[in-house]
Coordinates of C-alpha atoms and ligand atoms in Angstrom, one line a residue:
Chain A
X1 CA 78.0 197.3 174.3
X2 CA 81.5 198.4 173.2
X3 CA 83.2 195.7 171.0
X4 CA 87.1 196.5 169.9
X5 CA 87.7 194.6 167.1
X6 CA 91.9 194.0 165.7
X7 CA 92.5 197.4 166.3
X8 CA 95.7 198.6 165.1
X9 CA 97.2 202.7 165.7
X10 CA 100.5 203.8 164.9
X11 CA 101.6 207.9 164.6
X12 CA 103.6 207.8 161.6
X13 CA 106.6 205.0 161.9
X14 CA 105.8 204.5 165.7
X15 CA 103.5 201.7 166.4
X16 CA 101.5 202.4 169.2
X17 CA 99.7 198.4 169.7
X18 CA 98.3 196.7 167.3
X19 CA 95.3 194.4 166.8
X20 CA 93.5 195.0 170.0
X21 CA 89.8 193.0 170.9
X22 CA 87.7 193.6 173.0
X23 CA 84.4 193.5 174.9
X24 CA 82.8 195.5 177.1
X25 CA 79.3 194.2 178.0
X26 CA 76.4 196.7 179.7
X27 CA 76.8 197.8 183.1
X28 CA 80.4 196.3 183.1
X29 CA 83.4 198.3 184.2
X30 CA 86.6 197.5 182.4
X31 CA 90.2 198.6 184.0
X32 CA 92.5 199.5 181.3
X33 CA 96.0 199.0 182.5
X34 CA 99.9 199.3 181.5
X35 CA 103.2 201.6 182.0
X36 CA 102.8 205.1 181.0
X37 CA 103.1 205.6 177.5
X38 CA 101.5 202.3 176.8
X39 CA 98.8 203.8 175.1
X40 CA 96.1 203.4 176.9
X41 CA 95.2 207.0 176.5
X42 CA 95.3 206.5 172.9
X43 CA 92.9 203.6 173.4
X44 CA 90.2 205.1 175.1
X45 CA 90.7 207.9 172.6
X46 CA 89.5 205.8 169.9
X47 CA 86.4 204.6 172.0
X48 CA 84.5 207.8 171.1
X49 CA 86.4 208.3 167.6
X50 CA 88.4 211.2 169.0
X51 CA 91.3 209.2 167.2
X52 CA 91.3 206.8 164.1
X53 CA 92.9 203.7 163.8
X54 CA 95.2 202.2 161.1
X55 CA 92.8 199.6 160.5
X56 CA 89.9 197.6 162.9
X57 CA 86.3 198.9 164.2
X58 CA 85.2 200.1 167.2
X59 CA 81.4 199.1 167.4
X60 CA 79.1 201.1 169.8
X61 CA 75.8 199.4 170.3
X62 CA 76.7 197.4 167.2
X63 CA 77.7 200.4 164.8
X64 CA 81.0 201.2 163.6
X65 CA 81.8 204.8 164.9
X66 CA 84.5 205.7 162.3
X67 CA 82.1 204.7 159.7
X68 CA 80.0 207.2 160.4
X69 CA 79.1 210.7 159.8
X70 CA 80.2 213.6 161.4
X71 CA 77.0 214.5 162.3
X72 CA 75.8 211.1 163.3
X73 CA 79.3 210.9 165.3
X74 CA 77.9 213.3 167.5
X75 CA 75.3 212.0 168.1
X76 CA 76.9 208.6 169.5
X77 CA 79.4 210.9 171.2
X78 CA 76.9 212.3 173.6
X79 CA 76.2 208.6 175.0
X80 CA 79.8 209.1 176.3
X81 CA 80.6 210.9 179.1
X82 CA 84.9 211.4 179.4
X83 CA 86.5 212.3 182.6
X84 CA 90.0 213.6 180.8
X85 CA 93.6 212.9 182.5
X86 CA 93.9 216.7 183.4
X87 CA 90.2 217.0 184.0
X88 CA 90.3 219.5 180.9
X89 CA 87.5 222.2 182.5
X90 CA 87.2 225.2 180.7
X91 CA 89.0 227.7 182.3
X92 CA 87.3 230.8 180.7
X93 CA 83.9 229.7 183.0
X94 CA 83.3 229.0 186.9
X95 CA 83.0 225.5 187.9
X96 CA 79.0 225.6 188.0
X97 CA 79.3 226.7 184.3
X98 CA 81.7 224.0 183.0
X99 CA 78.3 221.5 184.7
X100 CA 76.3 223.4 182.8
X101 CA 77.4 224.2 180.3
X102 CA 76.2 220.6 178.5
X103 CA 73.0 221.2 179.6
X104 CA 72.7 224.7 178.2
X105 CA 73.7 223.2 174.5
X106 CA 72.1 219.6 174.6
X107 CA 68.7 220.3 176.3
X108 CA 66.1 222.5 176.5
X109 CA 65.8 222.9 180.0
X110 CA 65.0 226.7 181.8
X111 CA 67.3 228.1 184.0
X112 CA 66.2 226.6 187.4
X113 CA 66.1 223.6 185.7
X114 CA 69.7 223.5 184.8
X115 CA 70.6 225.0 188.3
X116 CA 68.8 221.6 190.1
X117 CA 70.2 219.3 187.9
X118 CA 73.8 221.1 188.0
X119 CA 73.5 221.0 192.0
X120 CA 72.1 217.2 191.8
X121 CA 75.8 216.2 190.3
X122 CA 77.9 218.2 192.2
X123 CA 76.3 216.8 194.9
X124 CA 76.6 213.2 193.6
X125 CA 80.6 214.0 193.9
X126 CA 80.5 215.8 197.2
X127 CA 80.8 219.3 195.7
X128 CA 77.7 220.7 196.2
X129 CA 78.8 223.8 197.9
X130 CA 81.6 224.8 195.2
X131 CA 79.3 227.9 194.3
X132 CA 81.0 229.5 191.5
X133 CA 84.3 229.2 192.3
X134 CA 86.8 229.3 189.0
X135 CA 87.9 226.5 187.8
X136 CA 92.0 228.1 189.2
X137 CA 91.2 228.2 193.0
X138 CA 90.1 224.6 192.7
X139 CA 92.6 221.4 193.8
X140 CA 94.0 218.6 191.9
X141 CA 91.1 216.0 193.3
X142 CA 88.6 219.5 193.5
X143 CA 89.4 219.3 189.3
X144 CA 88.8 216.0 188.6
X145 CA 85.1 215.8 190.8
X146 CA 83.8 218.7 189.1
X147 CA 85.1 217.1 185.7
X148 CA 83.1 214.1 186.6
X149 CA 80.4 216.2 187.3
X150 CA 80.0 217.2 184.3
X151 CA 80.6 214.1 182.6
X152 CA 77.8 212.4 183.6
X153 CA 75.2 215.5 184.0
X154 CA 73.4 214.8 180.8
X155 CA 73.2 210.8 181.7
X156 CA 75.7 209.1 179.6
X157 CA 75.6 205.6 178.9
X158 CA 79.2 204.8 179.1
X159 CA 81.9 206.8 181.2
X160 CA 85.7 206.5 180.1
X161 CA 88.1 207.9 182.8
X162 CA 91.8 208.4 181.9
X163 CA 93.5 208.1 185.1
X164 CA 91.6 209.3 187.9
X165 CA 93.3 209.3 190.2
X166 CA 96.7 209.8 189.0
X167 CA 98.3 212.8 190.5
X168 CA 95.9 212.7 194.1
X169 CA 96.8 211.7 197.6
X170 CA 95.8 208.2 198.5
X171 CA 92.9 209.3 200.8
X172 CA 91.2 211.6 197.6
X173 CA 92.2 208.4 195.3
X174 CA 89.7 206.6 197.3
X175 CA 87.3 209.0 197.5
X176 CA 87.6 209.0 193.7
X177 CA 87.7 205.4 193.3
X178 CA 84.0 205.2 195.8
X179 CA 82.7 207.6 193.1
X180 CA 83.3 206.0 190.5
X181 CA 81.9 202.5 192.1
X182 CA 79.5 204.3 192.7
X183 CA 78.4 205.5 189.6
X184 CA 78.7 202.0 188.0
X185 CA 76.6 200.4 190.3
X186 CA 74.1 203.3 191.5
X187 CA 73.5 205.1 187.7
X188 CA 74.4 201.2 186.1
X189 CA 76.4 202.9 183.6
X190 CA 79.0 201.0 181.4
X191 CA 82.2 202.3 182.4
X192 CA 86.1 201.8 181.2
X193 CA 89.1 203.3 183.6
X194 CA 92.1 203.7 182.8
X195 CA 94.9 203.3 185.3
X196 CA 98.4 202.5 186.5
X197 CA 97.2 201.8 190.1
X198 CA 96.6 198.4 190.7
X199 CA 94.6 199.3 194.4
X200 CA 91.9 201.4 192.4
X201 CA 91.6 198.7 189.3
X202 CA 91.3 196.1 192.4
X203 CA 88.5 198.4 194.0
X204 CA 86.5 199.5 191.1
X205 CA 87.0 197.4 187.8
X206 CA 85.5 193.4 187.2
X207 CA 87.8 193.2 183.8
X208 CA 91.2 194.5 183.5
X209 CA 93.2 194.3 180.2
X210 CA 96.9 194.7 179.8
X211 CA 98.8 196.8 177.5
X212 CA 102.1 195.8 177.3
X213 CA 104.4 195.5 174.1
X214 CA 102.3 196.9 171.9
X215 CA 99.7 194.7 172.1
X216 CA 96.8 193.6 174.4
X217 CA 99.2 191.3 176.8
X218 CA 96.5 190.0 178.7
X219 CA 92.3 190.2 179.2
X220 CA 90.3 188.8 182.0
X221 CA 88.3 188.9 185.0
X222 CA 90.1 190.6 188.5
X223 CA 89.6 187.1 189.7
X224 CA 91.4 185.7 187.1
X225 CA 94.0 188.5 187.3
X226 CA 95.1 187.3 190.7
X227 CA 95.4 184.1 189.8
X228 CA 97.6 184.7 186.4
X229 CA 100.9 183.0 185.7
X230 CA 102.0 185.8 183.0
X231 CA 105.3 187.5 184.0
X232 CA 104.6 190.3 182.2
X233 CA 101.3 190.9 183.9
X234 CA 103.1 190.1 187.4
X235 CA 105.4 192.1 187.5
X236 CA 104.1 194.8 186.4
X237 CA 101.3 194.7 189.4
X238 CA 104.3 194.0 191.8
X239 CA 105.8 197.4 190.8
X240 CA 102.5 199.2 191.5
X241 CA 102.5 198.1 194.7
X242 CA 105.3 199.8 195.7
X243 CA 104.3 202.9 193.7
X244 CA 102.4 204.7 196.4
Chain B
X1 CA 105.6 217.5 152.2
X2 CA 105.3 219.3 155.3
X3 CA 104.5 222.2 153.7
X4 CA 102.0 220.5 151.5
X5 CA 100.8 218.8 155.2
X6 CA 100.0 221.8 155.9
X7 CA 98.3 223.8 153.4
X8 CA 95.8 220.6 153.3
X9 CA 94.8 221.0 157.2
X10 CA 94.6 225.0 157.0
X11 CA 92.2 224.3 154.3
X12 CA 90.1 221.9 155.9
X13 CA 89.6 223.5 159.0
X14 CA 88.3 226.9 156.7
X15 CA 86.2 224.5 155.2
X16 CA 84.9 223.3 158.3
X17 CA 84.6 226.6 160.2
X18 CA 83.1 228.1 156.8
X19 CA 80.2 225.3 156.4
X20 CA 79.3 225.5 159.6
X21 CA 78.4 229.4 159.5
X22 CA 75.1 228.2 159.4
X23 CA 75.1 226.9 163.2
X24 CA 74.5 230.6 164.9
X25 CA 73.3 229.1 167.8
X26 CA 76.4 227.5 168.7
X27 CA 78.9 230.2 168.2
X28 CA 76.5 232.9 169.1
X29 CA 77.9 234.2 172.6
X30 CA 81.5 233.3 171.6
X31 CA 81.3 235.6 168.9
X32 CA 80.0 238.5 170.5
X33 CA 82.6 238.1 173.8
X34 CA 85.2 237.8 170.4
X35 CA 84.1 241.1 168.9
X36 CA 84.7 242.7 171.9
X37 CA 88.5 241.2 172.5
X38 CA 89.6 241.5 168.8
X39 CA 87.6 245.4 167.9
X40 CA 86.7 247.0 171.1
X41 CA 90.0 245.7 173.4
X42 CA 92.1 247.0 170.5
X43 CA 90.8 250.3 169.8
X44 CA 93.9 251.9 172.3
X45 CA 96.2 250.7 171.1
X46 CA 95.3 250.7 167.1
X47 CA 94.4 255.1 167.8
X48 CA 97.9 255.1 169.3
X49 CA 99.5 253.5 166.5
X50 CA 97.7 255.7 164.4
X51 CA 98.2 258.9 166.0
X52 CA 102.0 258.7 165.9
X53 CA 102.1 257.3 162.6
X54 CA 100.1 260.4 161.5
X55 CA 101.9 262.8 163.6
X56 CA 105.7 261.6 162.2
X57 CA 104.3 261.5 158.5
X58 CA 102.9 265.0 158.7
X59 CA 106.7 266.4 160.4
X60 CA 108.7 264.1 158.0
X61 CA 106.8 265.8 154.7
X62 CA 107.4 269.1 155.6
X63 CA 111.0 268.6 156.6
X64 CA 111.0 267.2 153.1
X65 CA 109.3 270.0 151.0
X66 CA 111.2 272.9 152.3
X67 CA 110.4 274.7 148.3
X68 CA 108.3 277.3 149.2
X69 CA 106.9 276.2 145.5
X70 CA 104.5 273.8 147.1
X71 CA 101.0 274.6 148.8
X72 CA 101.0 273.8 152.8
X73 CA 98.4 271.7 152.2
X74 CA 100.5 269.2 149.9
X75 CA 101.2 267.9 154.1
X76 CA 97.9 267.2 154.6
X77 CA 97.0 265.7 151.3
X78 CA 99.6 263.1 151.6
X79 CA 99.5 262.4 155.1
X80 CA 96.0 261.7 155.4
X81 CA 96.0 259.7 151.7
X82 CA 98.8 257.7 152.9
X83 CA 97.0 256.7 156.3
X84 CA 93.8 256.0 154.0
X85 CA 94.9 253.8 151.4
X86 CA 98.3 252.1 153.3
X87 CA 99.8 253.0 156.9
X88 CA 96.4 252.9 158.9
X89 CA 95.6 249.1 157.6
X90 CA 99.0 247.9 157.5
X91 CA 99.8 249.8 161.2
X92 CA 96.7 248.3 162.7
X93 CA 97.5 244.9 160.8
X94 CA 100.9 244.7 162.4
X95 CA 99.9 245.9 165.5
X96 CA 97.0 243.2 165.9
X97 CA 99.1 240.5 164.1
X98 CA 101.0 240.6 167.5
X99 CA 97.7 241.7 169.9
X100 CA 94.7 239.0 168.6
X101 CA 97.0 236.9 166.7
X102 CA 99.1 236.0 170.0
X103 CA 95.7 235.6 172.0
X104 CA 94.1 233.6 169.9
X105 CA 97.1 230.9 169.3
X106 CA 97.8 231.0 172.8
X107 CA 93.8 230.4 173.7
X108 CA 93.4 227.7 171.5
X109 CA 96.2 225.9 172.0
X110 CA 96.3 226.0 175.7
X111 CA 93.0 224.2 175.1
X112 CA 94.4 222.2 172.8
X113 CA 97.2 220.6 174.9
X114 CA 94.7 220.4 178.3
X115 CA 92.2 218.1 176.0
X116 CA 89.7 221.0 176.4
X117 CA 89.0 220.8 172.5
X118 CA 88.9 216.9 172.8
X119 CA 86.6 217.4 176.1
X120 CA 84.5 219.8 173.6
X121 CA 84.3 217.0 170.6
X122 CA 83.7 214.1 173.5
X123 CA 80.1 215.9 174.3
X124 CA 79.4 216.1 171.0
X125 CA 80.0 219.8 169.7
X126 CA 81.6 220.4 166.5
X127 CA 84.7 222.0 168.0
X128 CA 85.5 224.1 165.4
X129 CA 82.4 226.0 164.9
X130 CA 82.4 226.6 168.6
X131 CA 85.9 227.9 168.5
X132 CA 87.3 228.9 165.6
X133 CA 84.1 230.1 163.2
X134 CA 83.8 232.7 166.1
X135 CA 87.2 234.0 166.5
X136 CA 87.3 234.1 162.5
X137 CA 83.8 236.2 161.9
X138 CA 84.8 238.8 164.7
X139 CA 88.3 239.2 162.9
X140 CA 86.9 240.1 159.2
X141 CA 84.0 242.3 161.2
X142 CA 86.1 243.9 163.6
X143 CA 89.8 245.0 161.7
X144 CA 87.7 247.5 159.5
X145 CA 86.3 249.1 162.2
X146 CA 89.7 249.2 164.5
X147 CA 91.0 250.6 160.5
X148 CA 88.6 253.0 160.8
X149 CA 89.6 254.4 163.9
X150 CA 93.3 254.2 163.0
X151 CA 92.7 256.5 159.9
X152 CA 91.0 259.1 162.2
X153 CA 93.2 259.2 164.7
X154 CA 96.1 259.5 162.1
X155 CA 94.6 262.4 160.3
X156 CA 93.9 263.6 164.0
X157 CA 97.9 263.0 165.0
X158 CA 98.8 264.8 161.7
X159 CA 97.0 268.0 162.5
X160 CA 98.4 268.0 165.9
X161 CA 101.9 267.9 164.6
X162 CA 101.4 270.5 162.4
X163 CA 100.3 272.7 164.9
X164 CA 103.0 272.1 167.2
X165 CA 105.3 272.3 164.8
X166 CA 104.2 275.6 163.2
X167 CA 104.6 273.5 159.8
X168 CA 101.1 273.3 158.5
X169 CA 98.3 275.0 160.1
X170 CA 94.8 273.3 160.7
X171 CA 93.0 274.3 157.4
X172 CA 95.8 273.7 155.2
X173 CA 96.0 270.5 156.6
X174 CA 92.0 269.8 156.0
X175 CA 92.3 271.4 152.4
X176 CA 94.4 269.0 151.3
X177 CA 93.0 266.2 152.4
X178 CA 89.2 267.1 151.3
X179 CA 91.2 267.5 147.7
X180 CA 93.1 264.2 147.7
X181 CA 89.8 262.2 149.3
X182 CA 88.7 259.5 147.3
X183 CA 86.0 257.6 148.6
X184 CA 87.9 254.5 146.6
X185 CA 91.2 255.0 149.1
X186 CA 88.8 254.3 151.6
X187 CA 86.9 251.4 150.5
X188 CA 90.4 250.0 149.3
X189 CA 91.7 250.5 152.9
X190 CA 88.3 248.6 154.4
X191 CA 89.1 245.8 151.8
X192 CA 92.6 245.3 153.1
X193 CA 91.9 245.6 156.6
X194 CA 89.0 242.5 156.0
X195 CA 91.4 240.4 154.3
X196 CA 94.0 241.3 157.0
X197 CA 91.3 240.4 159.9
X198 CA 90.9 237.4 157.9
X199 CA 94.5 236.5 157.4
X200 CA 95.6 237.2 160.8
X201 CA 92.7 235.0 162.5
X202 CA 92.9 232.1 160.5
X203 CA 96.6 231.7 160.2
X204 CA 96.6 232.2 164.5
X205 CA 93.4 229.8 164.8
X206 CA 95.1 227.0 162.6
X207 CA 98.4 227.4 164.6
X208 CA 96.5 227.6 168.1
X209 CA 93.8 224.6 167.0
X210 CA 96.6 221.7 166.0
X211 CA 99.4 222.9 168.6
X212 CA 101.0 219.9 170.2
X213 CA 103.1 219.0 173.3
X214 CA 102.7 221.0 176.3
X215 CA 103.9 224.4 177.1
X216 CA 106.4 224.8 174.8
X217 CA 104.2 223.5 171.6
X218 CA 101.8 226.1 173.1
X219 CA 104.5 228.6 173.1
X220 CA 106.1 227.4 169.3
X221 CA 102.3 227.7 168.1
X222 CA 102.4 231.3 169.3
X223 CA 105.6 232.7 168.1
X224 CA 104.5 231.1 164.8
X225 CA 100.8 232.5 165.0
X226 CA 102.6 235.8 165.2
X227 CA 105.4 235.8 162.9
X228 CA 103.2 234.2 160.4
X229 CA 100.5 237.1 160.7
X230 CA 103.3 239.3 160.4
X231 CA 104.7 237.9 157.0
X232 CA 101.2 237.2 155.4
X233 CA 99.9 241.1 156.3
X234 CA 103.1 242.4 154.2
X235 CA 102.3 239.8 151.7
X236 CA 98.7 240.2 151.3
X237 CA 99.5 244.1 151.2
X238 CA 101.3 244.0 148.2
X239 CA 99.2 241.7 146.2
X240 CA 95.8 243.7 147.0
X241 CA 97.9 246.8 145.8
X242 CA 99.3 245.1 142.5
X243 CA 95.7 243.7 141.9
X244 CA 93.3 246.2 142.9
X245 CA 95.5 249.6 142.5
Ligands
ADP301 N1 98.6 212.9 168.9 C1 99.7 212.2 169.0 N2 100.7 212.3 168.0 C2 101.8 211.5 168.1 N3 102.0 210.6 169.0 C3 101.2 210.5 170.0 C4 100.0 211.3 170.1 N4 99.3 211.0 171.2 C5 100.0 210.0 171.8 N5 101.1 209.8 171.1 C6 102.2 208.8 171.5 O1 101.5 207.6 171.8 C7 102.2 206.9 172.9 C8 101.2 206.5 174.0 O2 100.6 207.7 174.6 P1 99.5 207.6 175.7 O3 98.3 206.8 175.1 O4 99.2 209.0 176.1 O5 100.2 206.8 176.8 P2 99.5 206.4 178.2 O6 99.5 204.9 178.3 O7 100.5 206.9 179.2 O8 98.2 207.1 178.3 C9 103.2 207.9 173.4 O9 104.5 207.5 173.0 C10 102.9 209.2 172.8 O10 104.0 209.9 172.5
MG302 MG1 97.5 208.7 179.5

């Protein structure tokens, strides 16, 4: 379970939101929404304690993560997998490398071990005959599968994506967004997206929240989201539907 | 306060790339495939320095002592002392201020701005062992060697110069420089170089690991990584030569 609790970030003067709750139960997928430069990258940031707050706790599985340790940090970090905005691969190895390259660190699995399991993902996000391709001939959508490839090849517990789908065609959006269904439901992982495409937080997410004016404008259920009266909330779903 | 800013972070990420020399495992391969871009990659360029520096030393000193008072081999004495004890270490310094320094900045801050080091961190690696402990240990390894080679191939460049300019011949050249050969010039040299290697690397890795904003921060982080280097060399020069001379 992830449990944001009055969480508060600013950089210097400029207040980024401030006292942000909330809950994000097992097996639940949470849609992170808002206008860009909301800070919802800087939210999910602080979910694995690659940022720290002002004030508040993030508690994974009922610890505090920036109460701990460095090395114990760590340790909670590799319950996370991240899918990153720009799918951040490492562009010194091929594709197949930046899969493996995890499971060469973390385990102590032999070389055709790691090959099988490396295959088993890529397969997962319909990659499976990428080869060893670098990471430059690959696509925008190409990018972002073998990122989340690799973010779940050593079975994480909880996924975070930062905008999958931003930057794709509609038809690799969905393709995307069928993954990451997928994923949830198949591998039951606990999963928050973050998006400012209201068709792939309909598809994939059963909770959205609401950045908006530096605070958490509004938390709920997507049923609940259809319904809501908040002006805020509405019209900022009536401009996404005109976004694509 | 900026300044202050950043003294504290340059510290703390030698700290943390200095503790963690311990984890071998993790920066193992990096360090090798770093050996090999910061020594091996920049032998050419380093002998060419060297060569030329030697050659133009050796034809400047004997358009200087024209008294026919002074041995021949007064040429090769002080061009192969100087290379020993100052030009070879501060050439190759320069030189790879611009050559590693530039690579290294612009590595790590590319990976930097595309959230590679925050991918890194996110699977649970200590980031800075696996980058910069690497980059650092092949710097302080590597510049005394790539010194090395600059000092031969300056003494080398001297004796060529001297031959085709009918100024010195061959074993003048080597007479005075077996006389004037202190095996202390050399280990002074080796000592600069190391601190060079040291300087240049960490100054480029602290630039290249905290870059910000996009292309251009990548680029700013560069130009500083370099100019930086560039300074710090000269700087640390002089000091190691007011202390240790
Ligand atoms: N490391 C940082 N230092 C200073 N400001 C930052 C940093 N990261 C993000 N910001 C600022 O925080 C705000 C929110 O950014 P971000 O979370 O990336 O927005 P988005 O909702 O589009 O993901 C932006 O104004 C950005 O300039
Ligand atoms: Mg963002």
């Amino acid at each position: 379970m992830i449990e944001v609790i009055n969480l508060t970030k600013s950089f210097g003067k400029n207040l980024i939101w401030e006292n942000v709750n909330l809950t994000i139960h097992e097996g639940e997928t949470l849609a992170v929404i808002g206008k860009s430069g909301s800070g919802k990258s800087v939210l999910i940031k602080h979910l694995n304690a690659l940022m720290y707050p002002d004030s508040g706790k993030v508690l994974i599985d009922g610890k505090n993560i920036f109460e701990l340790s460095y090395v114990d940090l760590r340790l909670v970090r590799q319950k996370f997998g991240v899918l990153f905005q720009g799918a951040a691969l490492f562009d010194s190895i091929s594709a197949h490398e930046n899969v493996a390259f995890p499971l060469r660190y973390f385990t102590k699995m032999t070389e055709s071990e790691i090959n099988t399991r490396v295959l088993e993902c890529l397969d997962m996000v319909n990659l499976a005959d990428i080869g060893d391709k670098s990471t430059a001939d690959l696509s925008g959508g190409m990018r972002k599968r073998v990122g989340l490839a690799r973010a779940i090849v050593l079975q994480p517990k909880y996924l975070l994506y930062d905008e999958p789908t931003s930057g794709l065609d509609p038809e690799t959006s969905n393709e995307i967004n069928e993954l990451i269904v997928h994923m949830t439901k198949n591998l039951s992982i606990t999963s928050v997206v973050i998006s400012h495409d209201m068709h792939s937080v309909l598809d994939v997410a059963e909770k959205a929240a609401f950045i908006d004016g530096q605070q958490l404008r509004w938390y709920g259920t997507i049923d609940e989201l259809k319904k809501s009266d908040d002006s805020r909330l509405i019209e900022f779903t009536r401009a996404s539907e005109y976004q694509i | 306060m900026q300044l202050f800013l950043e003294i504290g972070n340059y510290s703390r990420l030698l700290y943390e790339a200095i503790r963690s020399m311990t984890e071998f495992k993790t920066y193992r391969k990096n360090l090798f495939a770093e050996m090999v871009k910061t020594g091996y990659d920049s032998l050419g360029i380093v002998s060419l320095a060297g060569f030329f520096t030697g050659a133009v030393l050796t034809i400047q000193t004997s358009y200087q002592f024209t008294s026919a008072l002074i041995p021949k081999s007064t040429i090769g004495a002080i061009t192969s002392q100087s290379m020993i004890i100052e030009l070879a270490a501060v050439i190759s310094g320069l030189v790879l201020a611009g050559r590693v320094g530039a690579r290294i900045a612009t590595e790590l801050g590319t990976m930097r701005v595309s959230e590679q080091i925050d991918a890194l961190e996110s699977m649970g690696f200590n980031s800075v062992t696996f980058l910069v402990m690497p980059r650092l240990l092949a710097g302080i390894v590597m510049f005394p060697i790539v010194y090395m080679a600059a000092v031969v191939f300056g003494i080398f460049g001297g004796i060529m110069a001297g031959i085709m300019t009918n100024s010195v011949t061959v074993f003048e050249f080597m007479e005075g420089a077996r006389l004037f050969f202190f095996p202390w010039d050399v280990a002074f040299g080796m000592i600069k170089s190391f601190v060079f290697g040291f300087v240049i690397t960490s100054i480029s890795c602290y630039k290249g690991y905290y870059a910000a904003g996009g292309a251009e921060g990548v680029g700013n982080a560069t130009t500083q990584a370099t100019v930086l280097s560039c300074i710090y060399v000269l700087v640390s020069s002089f000091l190691l030569a007011a202390i240790l001379l």
